Coordinates of C-alpha atoms and ligand atoms in Angstrom, one line a residue:
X1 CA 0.0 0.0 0.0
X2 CA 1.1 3.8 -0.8
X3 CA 0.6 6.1 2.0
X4 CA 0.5 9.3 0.9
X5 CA 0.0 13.0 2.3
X6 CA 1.9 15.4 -0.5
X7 CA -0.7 16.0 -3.3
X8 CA 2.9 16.4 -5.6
X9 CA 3.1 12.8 -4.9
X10 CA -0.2 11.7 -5.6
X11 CA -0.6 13.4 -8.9
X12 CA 2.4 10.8 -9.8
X13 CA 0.8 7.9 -8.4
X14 CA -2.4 8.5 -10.0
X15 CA -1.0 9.9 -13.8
X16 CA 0.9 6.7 -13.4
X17 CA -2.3 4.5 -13.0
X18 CA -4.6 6.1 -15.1
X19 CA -1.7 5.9 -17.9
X20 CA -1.9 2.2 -17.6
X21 CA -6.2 2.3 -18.0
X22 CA -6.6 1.0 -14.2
X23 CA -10.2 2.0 -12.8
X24 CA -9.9 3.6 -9.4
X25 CA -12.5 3.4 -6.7
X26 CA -12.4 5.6 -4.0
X27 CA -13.5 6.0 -0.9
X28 CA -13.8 9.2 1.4
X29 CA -13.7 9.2 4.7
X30 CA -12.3 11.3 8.2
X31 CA -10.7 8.3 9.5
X32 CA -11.3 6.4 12.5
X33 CA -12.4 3.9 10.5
X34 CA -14.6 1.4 11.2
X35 CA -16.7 -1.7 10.1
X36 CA -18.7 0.3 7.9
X37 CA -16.3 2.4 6.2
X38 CA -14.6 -1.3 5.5
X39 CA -17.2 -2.4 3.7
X40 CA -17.3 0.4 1.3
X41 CA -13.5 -0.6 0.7
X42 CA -14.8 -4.0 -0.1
X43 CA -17.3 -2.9 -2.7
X44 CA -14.9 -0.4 -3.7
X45 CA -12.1 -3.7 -4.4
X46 CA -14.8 -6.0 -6.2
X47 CA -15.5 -3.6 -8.5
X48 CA -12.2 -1.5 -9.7
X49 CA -8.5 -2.1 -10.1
X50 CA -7.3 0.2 -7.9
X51 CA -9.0 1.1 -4.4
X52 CA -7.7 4.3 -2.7
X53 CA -9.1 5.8 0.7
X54 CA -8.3 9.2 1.7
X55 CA -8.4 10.3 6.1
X56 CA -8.7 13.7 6.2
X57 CA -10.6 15.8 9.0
X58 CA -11.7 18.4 7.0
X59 CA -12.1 21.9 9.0
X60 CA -14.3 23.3 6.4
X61 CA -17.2 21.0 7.1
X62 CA -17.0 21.7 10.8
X63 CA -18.7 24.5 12.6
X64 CA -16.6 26.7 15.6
X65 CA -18.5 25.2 18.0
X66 CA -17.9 21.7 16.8
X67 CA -15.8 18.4 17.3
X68 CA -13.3 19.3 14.8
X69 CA -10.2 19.6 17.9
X70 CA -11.5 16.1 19.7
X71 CA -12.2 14.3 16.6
X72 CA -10.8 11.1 16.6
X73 CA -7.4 10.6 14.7
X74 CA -6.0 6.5 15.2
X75 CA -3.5 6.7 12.2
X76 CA -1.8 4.5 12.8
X77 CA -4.6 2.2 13.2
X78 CA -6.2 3.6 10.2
X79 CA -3.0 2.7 8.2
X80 CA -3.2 -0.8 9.3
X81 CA -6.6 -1.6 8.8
X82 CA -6.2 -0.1 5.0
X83 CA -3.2 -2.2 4.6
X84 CA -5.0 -5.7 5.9
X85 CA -8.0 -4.7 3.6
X86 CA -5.7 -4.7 0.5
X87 CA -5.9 -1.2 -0.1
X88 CA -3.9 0.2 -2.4
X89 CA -3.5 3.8 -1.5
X90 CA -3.8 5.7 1.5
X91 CA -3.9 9.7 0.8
X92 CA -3.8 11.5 4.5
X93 CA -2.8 15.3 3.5
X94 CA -2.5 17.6 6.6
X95 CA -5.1 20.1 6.2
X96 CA -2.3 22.6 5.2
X97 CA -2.2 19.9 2.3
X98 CA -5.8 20.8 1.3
X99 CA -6.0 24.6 2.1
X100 CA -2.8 26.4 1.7
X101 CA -2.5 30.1 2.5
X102 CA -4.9 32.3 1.0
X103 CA -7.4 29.6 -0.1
X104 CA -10.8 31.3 -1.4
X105 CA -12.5 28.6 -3.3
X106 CA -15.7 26.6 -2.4
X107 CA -18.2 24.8 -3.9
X108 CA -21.9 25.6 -2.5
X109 CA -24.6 24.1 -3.2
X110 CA -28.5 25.0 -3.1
X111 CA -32.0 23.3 -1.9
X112 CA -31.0 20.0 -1.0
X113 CA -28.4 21.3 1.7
X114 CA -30.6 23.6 3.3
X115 CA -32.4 21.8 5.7
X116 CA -31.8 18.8 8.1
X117 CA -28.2 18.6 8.8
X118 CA -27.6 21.8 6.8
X119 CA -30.2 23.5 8.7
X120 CA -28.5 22.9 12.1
X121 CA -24.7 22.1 10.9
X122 CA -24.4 26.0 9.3
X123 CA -21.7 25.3 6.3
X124 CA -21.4 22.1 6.7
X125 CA -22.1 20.9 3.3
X126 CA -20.4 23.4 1.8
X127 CA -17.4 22.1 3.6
X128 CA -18.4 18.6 2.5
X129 CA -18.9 19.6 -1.0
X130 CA -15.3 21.6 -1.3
X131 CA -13.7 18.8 0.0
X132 CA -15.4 15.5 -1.9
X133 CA -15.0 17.9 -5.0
X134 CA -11.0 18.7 -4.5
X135 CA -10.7 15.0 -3.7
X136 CA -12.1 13.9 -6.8
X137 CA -9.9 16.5 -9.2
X138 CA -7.0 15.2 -7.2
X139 CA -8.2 11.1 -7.1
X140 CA -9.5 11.1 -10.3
X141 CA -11.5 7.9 -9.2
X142 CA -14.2 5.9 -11.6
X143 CA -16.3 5.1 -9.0
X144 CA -16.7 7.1 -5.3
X145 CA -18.1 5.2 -2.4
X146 CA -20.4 7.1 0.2
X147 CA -22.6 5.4 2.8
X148 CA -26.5 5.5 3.1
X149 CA -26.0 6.1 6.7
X150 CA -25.2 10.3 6.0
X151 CA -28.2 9.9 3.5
X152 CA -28.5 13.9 3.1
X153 CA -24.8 13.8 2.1
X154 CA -25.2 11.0 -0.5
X155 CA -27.8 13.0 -1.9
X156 CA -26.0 16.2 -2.0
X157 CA -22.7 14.5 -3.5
X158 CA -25.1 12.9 -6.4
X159 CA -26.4 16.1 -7.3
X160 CA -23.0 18.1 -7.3
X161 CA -21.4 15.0 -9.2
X162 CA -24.0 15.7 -11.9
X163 CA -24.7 19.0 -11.5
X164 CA -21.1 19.9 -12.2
X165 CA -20.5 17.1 -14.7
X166 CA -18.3 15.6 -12.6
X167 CA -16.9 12.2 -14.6
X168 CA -17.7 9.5 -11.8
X169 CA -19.7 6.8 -10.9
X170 CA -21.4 7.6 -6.6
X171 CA -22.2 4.6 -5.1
X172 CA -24.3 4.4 -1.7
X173 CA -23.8 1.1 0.0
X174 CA -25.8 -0.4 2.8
X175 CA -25.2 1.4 6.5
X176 CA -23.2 -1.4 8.4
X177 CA -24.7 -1.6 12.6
X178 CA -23.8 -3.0 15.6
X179 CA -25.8 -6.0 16.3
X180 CA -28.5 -4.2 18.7
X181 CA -28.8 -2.0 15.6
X182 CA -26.8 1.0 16.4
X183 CA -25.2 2.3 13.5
X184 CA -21.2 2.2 13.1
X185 CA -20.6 5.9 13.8
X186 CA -16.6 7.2 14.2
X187 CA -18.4 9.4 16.8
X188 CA -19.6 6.1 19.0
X189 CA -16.7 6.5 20.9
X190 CA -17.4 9.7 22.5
X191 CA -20.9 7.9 24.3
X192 CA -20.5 6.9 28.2
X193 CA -21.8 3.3 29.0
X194 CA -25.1 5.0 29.6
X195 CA -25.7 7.4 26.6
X196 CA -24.4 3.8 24.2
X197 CA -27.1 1.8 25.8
X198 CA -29.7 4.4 24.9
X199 CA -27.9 5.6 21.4
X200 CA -29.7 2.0 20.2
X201 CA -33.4 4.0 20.6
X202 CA -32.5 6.1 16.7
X203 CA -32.6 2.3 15.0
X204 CA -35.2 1.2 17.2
X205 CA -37.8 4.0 16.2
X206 CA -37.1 3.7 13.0
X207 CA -38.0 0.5 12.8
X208 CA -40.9 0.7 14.8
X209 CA -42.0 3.1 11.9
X210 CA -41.7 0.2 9.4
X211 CA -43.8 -1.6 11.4
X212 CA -46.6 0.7 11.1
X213 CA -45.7 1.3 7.7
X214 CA -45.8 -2.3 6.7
X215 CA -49.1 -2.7 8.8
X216 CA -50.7 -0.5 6.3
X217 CA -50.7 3.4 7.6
X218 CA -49.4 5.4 4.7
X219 CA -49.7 9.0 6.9
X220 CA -46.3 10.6 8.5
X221 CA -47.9 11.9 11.7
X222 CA -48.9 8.3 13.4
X223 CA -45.5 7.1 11.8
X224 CA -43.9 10.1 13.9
X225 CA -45.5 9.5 16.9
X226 CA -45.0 6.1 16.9
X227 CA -41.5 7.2 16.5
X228 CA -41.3 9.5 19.5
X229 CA -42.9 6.8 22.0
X230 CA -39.8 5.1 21.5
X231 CA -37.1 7.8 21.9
X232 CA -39.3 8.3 25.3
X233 CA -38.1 5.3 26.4
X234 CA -34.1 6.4 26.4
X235 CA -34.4 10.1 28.3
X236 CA -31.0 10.5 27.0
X237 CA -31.9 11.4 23.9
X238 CA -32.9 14.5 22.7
X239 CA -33.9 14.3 18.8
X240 CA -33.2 17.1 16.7
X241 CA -35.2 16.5 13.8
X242 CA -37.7 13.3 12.5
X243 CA -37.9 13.9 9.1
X244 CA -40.0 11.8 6.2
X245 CA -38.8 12.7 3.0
X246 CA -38.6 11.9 -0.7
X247 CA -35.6 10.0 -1.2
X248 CA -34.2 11.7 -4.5
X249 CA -36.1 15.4 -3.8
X250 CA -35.1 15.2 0.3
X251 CA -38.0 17.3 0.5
X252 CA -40.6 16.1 3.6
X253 CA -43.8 14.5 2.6
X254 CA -47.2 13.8 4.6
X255 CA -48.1 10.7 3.0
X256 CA -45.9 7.4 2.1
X257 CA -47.3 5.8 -0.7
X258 CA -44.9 4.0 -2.4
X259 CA -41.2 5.2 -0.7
X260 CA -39.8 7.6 1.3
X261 CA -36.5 7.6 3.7
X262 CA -37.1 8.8 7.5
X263 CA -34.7 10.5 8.5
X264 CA -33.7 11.1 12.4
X265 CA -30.6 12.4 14.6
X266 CA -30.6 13.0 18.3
X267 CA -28.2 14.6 21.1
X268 CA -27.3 11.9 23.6
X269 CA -25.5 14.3 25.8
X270 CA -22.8 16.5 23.7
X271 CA -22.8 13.7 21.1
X272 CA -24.5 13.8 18.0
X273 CA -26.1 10.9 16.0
X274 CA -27.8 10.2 13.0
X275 CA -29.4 7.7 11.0
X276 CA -32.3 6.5 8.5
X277 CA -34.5 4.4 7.3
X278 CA -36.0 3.3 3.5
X279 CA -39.6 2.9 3.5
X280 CA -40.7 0.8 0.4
X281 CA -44.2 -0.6 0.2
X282 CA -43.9 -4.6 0.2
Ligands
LIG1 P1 -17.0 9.5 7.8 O1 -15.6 9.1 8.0 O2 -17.8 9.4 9.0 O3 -17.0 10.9 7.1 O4 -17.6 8.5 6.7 C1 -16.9 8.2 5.5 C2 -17.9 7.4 4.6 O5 -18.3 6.2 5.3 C3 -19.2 8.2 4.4 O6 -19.6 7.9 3.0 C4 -20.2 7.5 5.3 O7 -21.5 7.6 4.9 C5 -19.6 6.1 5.4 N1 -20.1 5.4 6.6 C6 -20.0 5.9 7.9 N2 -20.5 5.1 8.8 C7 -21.0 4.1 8.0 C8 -21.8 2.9 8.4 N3 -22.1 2.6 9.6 N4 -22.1 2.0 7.4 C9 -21.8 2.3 6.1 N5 -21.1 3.4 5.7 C10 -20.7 4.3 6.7

């Protein structure tokens, strides 16, 4: 495996690569990585010659009063998981790397940003788009892999992919859990004993709505309430948003005919989590 940080280097590596017709998937990701950013490595392998991760913390998609300082950083551990999964290359640029002195560039995008996480995360997928976008120019992947579990940010990264004609293939693969349903989260860690126990109420709503959903009720509100009942059960938590929306339009709706995805994230104490849910009529 190549481990990486100067982009001088990686332009090399990847001229190199690309010169020789090899299709590169890649996949994104802050680091502390974890079972589920794994199995986007695994799709990532099957399906392309080449498979490069980047770790970067990006500060742009970070707000001041954010996790951006405490955010975990195992490189190390990072470095050895990429190597036992058969990655190829590892690209970890310091964020100097990414935004030298006098930086002024960014990519913003419109609608689909604005609410949800981009209603309480100011900037954040401006941030997010800036860096996915700089990381493709500089990757040049075939394919990108993202993770249903940020489902607003698969979204957003779909539209600015074609939006700005971007030459790539986004792929969302399945969100990888804990086996009490809790989803893979770098930020798991920060949870006490207590707040982890509780964390599991997110998965456990929304899979109480399916249940209703599948029983036959095709209106949000029940679905919602049904929902909150749940989260009552884990005090804890302190939900920011329960959202039912159009899965391509992220725009909420009242009624679930045929599909929608639900989306949810809570406060357990100064950590926050999301997560999500398909709804597809059987
Ligand atoms: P992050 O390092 O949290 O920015 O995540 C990097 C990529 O991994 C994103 O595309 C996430 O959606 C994806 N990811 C994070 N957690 C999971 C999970 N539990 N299952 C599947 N993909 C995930």
């Amino acid at each position: 495996m190549r481990f990486i940080t100067s982009i001088g280097d990686l332009h090399s590596v990847i001229a190199a690569l690309r010169g020789a017709g090899k299709r590169i998937g890649f996949v994104p990701t802050m680091g502390a990585l974890h079972a589920g950013h794994m199995s986007l490595v695994r799709k990532s392998k099957a399906e392309n010659d080449t498979t490069a991760v980047s770790v970067f913390v990006n500060p742009t998609q970070f707000g001041p009063e954010e996790d951006f300082e405490a955010y975990p950083r195992p490189i190390e551990n990072d470095r050895r998981l990429c190597e036992q999964a058969g990655v190829d290359i590892l690209f970890a640029p310091a964020a100097g790397e990414m935004y030298p002195g006098g930086y002024a560039t960014y990519v913003l995008q419109e609608r689909y940003t604005e609410a949800f996480e981009g209603e309480i995360r100011t900037g954040h997928f401006h941030g997010v788009c800036t860096v996915c976008c700089k990381l493709f120019n500089l990757l040049k992947p075939h394919r990108a892999y993202f993770g249903h579990k940020d489902y607003q940010q698969s979204v957003v990264i779909r539209r600015m992919v074609r939006d700005l004609n971007m030459d790539l293939e986004v792929e969302v693969c399945p969100t990888v859990r804990e086996s009490d349903g809790l989803a893979l989260s770098s930020r798991n860690v920060y949870l006490s004993p207590e707040e982890r126990s509780q964390a599991t109420a997110l998965y456990a709503a929304l899979r109480r709505a399916e249940e209703v959903f599948q029983s036959g009720e095709r209106s949000v509100a029940p679905m919602a309430d049904a929902m909150r009942k749940v989260i009552e059960r884990a005090p804890m938590a302190r939900v920011d948003y329960i959202a039912f929306v159009n899965p391509e339009t992220l725009r909420e709706v009242r009624r679930v005919e045929s599909e929608a995805v639900i989306l949810i994230a809570a406060r357990l104490g100064r950590t926050r989590l999301i997560d999500n849910l398909r709804l597809t009529a059987k």
